[in-house]
Every structure is written in C-alpha cells, then in structure tokens.
GROMACS .gro file of N, CA and C in nm:
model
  432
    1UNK      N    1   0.680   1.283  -0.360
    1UNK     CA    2   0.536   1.267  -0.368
    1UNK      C    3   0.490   1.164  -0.266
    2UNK      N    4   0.372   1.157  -0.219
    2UNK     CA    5   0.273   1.097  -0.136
    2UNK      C    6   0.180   0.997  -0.206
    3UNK      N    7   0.184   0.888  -0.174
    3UNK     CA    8   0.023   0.800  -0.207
    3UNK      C    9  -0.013   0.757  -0.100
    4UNK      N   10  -0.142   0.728  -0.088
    4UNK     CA   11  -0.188   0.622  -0.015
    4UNK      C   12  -0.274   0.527  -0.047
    5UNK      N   13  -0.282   0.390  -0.040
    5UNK     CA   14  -0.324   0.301  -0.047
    5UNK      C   15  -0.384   0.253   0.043
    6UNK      N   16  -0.568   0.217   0.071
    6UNK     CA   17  -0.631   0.171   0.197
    6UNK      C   18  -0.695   0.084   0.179
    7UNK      N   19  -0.711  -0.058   0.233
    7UNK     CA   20  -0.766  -0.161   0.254
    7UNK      C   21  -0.758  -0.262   0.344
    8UNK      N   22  -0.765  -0.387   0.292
    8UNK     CA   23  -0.747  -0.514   0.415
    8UNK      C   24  -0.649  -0.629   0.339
    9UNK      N   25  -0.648  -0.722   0.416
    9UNK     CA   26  -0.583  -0.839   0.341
    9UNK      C   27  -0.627  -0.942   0.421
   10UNK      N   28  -0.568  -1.068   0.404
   10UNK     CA   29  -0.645  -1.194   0.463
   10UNK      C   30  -0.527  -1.282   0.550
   11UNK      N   31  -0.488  -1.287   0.637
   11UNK     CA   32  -0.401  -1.359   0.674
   11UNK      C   33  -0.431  -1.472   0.829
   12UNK      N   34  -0.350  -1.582   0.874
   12UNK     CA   35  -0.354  -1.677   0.915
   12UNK      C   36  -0.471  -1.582   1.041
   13UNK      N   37  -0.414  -1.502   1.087
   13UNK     CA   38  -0.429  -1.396   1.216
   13UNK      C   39  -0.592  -1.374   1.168
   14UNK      N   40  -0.681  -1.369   1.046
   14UNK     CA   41  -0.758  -1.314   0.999
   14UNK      C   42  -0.781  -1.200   0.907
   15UNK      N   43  -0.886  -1.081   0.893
   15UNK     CA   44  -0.893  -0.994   0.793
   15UNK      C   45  -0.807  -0.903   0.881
   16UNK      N   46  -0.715  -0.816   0.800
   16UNK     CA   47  -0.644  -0.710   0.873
   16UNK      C   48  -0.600  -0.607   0.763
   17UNK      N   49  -0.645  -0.472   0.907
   17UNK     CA   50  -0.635  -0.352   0.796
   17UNK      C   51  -0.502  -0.308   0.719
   18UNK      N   52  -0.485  -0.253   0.610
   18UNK     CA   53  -0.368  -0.214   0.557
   18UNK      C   54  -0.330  -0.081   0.490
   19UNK      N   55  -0.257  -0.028   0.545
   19UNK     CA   56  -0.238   0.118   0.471
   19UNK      C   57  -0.112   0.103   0.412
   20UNK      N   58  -0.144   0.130   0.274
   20UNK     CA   59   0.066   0.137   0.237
   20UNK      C   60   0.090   0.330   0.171
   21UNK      N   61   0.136   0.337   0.222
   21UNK     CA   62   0.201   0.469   0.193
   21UNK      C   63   0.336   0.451   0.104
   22UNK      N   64   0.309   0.501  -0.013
   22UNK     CA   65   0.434   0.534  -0.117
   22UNK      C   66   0.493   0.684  -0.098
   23UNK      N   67   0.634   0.720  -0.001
   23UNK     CA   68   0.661   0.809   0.030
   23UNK      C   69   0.762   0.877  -0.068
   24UNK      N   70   0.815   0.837  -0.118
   24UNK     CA   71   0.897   0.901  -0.240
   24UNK      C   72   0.949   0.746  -0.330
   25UNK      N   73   0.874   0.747  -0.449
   25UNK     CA   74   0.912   0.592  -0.519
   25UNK      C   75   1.072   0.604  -0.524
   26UNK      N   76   1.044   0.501  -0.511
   26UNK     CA   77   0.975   0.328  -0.489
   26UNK      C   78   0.955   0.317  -0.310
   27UNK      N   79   1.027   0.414  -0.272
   27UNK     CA   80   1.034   0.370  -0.108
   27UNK      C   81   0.895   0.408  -0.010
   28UNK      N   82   0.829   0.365   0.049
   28UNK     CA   83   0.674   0.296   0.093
   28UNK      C   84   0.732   0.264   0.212
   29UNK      N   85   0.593   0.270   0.296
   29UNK     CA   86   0.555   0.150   0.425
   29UNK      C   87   0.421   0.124   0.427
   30UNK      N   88   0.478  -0.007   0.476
   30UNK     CA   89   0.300  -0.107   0.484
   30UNK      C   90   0.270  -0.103   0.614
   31UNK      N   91   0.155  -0.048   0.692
   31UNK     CA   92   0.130  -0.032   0.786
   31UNK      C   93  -0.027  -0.110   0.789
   32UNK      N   94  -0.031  -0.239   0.933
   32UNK     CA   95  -0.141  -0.277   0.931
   32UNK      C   96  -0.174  -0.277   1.103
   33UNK      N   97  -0.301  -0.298   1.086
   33UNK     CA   98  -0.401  -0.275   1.176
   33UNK      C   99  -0.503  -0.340   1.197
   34UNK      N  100  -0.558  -0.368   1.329
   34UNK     CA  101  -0.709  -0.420   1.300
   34UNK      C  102  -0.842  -0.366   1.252
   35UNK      N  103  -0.921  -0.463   1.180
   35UNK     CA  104  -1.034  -0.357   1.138
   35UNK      C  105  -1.159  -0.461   1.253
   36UNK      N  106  -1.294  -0.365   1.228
   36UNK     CA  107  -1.398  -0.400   1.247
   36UNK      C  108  -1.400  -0.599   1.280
   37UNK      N  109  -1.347  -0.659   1.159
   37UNK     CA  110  -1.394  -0.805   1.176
   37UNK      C  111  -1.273  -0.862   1.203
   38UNK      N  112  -1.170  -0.808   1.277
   38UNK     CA  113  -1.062  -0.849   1.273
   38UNK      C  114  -1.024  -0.954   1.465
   39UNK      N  115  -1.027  -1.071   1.430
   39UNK     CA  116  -1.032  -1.137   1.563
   39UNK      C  117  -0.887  -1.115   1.616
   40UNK      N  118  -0.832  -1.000   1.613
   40UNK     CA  119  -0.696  -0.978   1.694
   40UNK      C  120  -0.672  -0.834   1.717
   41UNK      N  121  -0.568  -0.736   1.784
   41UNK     CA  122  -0.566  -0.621   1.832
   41UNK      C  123  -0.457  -0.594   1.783
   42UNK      N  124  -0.364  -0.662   1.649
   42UNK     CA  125  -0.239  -0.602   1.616
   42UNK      C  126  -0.226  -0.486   1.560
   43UNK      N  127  -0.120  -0.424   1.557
   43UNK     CA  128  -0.055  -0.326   1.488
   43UNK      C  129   0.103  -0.275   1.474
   44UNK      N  130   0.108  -0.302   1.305
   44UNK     CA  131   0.288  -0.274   1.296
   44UNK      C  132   0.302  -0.187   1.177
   45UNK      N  133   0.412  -0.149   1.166
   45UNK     CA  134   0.487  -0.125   1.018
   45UNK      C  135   0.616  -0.122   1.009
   46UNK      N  136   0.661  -0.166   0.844
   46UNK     CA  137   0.750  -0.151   0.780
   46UNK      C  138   0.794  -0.093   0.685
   47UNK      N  139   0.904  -0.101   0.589
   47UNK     CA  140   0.923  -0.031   0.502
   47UNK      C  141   0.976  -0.137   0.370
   48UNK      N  142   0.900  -0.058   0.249
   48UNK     CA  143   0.894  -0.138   0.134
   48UNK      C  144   0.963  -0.089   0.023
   49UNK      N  145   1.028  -0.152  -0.065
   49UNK     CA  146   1.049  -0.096  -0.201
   49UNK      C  147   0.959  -0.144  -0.295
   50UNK      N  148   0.888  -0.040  -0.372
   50UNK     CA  149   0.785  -0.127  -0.498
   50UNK      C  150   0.873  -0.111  -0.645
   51UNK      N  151   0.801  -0.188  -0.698
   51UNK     CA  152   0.855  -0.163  -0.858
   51UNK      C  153   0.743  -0.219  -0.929
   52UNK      N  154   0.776  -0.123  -1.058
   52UNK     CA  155   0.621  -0.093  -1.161
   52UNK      C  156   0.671  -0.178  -1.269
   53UNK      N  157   0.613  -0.257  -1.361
   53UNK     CA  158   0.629  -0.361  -1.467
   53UNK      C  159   0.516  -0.270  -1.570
   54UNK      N  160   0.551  -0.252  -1.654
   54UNK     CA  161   0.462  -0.149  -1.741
   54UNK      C  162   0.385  -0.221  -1.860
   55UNK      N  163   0.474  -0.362  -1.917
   55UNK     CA  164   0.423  -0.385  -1.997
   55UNK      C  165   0.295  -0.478  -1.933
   56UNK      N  166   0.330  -0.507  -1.809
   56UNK     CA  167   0.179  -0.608  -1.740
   56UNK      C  168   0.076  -0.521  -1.643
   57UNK      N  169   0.153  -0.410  -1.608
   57UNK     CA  170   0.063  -0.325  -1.535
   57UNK      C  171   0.053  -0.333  -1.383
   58UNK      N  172   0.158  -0.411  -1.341
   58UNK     CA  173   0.199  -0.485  -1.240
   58UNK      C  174   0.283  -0.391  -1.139
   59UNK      N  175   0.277  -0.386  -1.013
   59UNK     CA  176   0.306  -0.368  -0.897
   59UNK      C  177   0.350  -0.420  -0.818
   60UNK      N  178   0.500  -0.488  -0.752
   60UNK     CA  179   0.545  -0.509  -0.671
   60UNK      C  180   0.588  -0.408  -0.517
   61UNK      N  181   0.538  -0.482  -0.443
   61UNK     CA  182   0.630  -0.453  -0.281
   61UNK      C  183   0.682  -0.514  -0.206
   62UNK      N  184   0.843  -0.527  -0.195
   62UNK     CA  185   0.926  -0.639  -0.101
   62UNK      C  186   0.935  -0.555   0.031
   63UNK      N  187   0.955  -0.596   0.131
   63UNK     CA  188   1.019  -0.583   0.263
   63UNK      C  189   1.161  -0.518   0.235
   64UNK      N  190   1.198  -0.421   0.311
   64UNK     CA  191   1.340  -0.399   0.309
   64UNK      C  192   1.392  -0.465   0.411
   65UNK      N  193   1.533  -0.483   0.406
   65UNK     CA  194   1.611  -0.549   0.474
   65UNK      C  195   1.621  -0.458   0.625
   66UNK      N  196   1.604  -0.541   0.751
   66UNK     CA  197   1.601  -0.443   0.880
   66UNK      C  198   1.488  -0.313   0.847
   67UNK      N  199   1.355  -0.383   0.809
   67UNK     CA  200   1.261  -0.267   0.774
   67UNK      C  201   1.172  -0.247   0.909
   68UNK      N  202   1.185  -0.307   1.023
   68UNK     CA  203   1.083  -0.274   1.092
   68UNK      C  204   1.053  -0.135   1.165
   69UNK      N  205   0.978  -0.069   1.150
   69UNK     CA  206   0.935   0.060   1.252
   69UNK      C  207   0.860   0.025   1.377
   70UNK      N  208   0.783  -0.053   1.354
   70UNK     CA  209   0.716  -0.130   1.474
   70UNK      C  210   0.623  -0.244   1.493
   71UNK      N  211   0.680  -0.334   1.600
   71UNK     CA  212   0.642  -0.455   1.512
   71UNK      C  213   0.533  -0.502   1.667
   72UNK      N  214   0.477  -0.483   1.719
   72UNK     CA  215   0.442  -0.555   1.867
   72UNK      C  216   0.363  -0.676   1.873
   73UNK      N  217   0.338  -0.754   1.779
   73UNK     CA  218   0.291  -0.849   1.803
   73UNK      C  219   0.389  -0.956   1.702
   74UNK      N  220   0.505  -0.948   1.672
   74UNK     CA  221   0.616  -1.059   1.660
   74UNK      C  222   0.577  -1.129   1.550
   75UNK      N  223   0.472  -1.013   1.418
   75UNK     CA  224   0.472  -1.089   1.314
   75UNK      C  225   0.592  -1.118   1.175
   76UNK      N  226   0.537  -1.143   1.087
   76UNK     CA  227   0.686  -1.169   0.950
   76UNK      C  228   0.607  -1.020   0.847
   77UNK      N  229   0.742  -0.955   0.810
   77UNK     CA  230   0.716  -0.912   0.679
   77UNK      C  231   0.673  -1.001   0.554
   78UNK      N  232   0.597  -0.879   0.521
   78UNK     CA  233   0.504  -0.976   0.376
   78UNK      C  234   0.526  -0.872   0.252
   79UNK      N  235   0.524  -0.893   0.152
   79UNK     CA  236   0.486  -0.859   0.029
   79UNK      C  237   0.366  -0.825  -0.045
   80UNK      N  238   0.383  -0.704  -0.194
   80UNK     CA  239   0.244  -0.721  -0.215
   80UNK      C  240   0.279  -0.765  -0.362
   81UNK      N  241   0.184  -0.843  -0.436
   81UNK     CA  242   0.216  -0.802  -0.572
   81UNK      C  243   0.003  -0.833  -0.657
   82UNK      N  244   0.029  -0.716  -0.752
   82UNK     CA  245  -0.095  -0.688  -0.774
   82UNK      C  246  -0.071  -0.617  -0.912
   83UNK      N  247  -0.222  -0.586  -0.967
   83UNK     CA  248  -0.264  -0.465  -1.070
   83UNK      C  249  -0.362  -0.377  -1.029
   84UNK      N  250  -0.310  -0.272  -1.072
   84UNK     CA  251  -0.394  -0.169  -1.060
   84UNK      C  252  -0.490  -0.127  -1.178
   85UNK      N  253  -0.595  -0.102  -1.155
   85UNK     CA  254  -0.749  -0.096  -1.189
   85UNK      C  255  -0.819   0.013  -1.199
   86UNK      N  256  -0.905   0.007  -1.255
   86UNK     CA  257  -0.994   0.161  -1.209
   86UNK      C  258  -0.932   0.314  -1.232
   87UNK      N  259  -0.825   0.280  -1.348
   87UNK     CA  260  -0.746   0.398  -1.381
   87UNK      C  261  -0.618   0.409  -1.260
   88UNK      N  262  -0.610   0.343  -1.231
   88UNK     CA  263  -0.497   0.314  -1.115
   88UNK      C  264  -0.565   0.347  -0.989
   89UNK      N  265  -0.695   0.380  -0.945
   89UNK     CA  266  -0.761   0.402  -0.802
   89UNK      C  267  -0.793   0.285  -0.718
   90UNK      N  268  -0.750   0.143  -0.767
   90UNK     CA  269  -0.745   0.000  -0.707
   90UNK      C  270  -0.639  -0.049  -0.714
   91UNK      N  271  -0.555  -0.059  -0.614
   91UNK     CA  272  -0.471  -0.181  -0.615
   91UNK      C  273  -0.481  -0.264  -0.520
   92UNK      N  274  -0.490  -0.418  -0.632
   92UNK     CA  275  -0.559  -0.584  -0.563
   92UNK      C  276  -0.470  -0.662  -0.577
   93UNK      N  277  -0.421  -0.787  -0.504
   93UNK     CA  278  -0.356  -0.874  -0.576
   93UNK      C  279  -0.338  -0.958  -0.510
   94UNK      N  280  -0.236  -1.048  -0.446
   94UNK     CA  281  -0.179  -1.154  -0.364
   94UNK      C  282  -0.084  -1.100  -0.287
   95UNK      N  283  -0.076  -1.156  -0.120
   95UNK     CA  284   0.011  -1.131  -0.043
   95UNK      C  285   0.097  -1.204  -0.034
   96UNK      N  286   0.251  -1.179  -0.059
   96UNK     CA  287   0.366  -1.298  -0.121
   96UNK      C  288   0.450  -1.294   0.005
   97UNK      N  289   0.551  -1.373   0.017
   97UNK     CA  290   0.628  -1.370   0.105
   97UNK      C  291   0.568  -1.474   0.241
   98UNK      N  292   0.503  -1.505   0.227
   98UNK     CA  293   0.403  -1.535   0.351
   98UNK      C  294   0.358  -1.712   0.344
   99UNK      N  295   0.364  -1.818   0.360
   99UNK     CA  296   0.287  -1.903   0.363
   99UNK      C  297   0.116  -1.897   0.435
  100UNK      N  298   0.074  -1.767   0.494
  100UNK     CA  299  -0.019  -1.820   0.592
  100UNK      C  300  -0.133  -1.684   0.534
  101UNK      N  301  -0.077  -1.614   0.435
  101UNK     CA  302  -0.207  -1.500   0.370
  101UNK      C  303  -0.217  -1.540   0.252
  102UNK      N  304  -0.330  -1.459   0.154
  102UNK     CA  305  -0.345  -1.498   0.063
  102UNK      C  306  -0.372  -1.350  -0.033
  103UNK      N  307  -0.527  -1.303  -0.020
  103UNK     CA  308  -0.510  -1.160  -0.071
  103UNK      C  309  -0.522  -1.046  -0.019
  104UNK      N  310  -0.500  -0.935  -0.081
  104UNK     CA  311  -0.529  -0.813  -0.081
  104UNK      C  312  -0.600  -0.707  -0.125
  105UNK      N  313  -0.698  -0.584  -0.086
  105UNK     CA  314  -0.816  -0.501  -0.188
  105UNK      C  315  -0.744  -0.390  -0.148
  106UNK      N  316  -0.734  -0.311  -0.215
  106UNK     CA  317  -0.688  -0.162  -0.126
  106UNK      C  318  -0.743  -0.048  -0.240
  107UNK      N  319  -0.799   0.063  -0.192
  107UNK     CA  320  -0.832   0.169  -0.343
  107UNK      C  321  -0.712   0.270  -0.288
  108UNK      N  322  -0.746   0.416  -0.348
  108UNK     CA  323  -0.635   0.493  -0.389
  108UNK      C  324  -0.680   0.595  -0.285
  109UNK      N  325  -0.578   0.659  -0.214
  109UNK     CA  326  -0.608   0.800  -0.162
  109UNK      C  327  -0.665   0.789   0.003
  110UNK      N  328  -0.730   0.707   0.019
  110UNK     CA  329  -0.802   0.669   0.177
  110UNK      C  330  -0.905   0.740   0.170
  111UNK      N  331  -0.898   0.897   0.218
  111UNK     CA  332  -1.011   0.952   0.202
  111UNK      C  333  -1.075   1.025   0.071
  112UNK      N  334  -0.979   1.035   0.021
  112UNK     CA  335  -0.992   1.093  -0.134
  112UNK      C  336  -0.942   0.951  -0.258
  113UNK      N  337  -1.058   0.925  -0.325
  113UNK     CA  338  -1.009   0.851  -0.434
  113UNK      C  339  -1.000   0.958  -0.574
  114UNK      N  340  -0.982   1.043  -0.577
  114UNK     CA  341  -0.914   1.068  -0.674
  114UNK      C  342  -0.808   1.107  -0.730
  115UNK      N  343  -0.706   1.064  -0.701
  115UNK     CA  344  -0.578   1.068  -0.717
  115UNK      C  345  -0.540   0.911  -0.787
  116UNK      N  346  -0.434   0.911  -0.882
  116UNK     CA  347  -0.399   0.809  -0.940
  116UNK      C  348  -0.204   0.755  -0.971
  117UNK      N  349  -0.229   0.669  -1.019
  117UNK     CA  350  -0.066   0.637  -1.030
  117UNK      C  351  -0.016   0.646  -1.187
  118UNK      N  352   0.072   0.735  -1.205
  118UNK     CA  353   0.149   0.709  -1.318
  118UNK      C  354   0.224   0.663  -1.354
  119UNK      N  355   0.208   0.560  -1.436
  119UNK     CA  356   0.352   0.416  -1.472
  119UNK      C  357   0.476   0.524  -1.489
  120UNK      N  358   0.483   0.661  -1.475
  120UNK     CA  359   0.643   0.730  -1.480
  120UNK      C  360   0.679   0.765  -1.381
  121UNK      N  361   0.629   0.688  -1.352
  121UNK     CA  362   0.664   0.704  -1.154
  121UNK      C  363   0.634   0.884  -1.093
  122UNK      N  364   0.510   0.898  -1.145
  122UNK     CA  365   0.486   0.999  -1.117
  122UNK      C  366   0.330   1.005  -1.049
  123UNK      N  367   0.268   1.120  -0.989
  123UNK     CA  368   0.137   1.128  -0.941
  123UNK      C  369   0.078   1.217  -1.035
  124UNK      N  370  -0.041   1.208  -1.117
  124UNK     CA  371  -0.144   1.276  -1.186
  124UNK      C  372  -0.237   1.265  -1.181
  125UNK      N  373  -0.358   1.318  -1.225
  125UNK     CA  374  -0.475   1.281  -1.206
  125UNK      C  375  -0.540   1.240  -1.364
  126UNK      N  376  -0.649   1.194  -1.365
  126UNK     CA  377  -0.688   1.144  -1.481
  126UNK      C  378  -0.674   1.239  -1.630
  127UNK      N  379  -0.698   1.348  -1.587
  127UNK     CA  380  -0.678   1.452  -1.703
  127UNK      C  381  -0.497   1.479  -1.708
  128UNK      N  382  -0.447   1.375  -1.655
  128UNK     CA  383  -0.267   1.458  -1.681
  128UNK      C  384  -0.191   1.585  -1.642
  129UNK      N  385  -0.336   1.639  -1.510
  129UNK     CA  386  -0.282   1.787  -1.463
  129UNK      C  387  -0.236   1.692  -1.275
  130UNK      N  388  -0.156   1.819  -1.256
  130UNK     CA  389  -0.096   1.739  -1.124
  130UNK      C  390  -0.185   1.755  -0.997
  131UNK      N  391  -0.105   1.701  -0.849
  131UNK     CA  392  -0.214   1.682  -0.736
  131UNK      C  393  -0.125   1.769  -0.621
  132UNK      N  394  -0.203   1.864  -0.559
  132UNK     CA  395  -0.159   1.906  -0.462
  132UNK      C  396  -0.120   1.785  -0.302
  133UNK      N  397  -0.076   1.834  -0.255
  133UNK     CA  398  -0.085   1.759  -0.096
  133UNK      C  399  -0.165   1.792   0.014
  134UNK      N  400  -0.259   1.756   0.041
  134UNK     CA  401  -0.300   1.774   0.168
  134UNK      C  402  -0.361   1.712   0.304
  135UNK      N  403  -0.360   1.720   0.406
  135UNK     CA  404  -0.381   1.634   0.492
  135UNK      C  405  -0.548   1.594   0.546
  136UNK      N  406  -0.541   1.452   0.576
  136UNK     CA  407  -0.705   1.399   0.630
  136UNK      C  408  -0.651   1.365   0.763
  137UNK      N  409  -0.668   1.447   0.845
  137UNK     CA  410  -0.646   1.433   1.000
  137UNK      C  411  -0.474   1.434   1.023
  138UNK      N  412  -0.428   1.354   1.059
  138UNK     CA  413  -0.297   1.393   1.089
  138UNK      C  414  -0.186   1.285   0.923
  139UNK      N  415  -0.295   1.227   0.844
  139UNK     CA  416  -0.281   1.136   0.750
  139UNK      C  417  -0.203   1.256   0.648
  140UNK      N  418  -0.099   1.269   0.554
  140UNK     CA  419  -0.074   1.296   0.426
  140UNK      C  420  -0.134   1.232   0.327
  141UNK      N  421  -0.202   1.301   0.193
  141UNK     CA  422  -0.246   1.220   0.119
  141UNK      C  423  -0.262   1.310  -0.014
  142UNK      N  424  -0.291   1.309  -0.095
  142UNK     CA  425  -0.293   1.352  -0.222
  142UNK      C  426  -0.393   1.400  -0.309
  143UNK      N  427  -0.453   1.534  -0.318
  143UNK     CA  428  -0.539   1.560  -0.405
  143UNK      C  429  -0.524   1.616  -0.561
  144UNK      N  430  -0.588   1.548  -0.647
  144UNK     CA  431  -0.558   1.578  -0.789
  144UNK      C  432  -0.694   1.704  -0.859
   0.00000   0.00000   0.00000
C-alpha cells in the first residue's frame, strides 16, 4: 500500500516542504523541499521506518541506517514523531533527531484527503471499505 503525507516543518534552514510517503509499512521516505516562504533552494530524501503505538495513537519515523537517496545540500536526517487527528487525515507533531527543528503539520493524501490510516497497519477509508491507487501527476497516492 501507498500513503502520502503533505506539509512543512520548521527547521534552523527555515519553513520547508515535506512529503513522507509510506511505501509498504513501516518502510517510508521523507522527502523535503522548498516551499513558497522558504529562504533556501534545498531538496533531498531518505528512507524511514515508522511504528504505530496504539494505545497513545502515536506515530513514529527514524532514519534508516545509510538511508540517503539524495541529499544535495549536506543536510542531517531527522525524525518524525506525532498523532494523528482528524480520523487519521492529520499527522502533526515534533521533529526529533535534530537539535536545530522543532515542528511539523502534514494532512493525508496531498491531493486527495480522503484516505486514512489504520492502526492495523492497513489503508481504509472512514466507512472500513478499502482505497484504490491512483496517480496525481506523476505522484502515487490513494483513493478511498
């Protein structure tokens, strides 16, 4: 299965965009970018393992070890850890790993928010029926 996750985060560098893609759980990449208010021109990604905490509702993402896909501006892997909201169509939280960021906003789907996360490590949509796959430009992403 496919997710996507789209937002920003806050770091030393400034606001910077963030896409994390959950490509088959737990295994993900965090891919960031500049946005609109972003006083720099970076862009990288890596690859993450998340893990789901059920009784807090909680969301982890570490760095894998030798995770880089592309890194051109010589920054550090970071972490996410957060809750998800809004029936799982928000995930917010703190950027860990990092002395120099702080948080993170991201909703569900990029171009489509309706798609959601199931603590069984599964993709459903709010009614418990499943989500096809389909693409927003050359993006994979998930419709329920």
């Amino acid at each position: 299965n496919h997710n996507l996750f789209t937002g920003s985060y806050i770091c030393s560098q400034g606001s910077t965009g963030l896409a994390l893609h959950i490509d088959n759980w737990p295994l993900g990449r965090f891919k960031f970018f500049p946005t609109p208010e972003s006083p720099h021109n970076c862009s990288g990604e890596f690859r993450v393992r998340g893990e789901w905490v059920n009784a807090s509702k909680t969301l982890f993402f570490d760095p894998l070890p030798d995770s880089w896909i592309h890194n051109g501006c010589g920054y550090h892997t970071v972490g996410l850890y957060g809750t998800l909201t809004e029936h799982g169509l928000r995930f917010r939280g703190e950027i860990t790993r990092s002395y120099g960021c702080t948080v993170f906003s991201t909703v569900k789907g990029g171009a489509s928010n309706s798609v959601c996360f199931d603590s069984d490590n599964g993709v459903t949509d709010s009614r418990g029926g499943g989500c096809s796959l389909y693409y927003f430009g050359d993006e994979p992403a998930l419709r329920c």
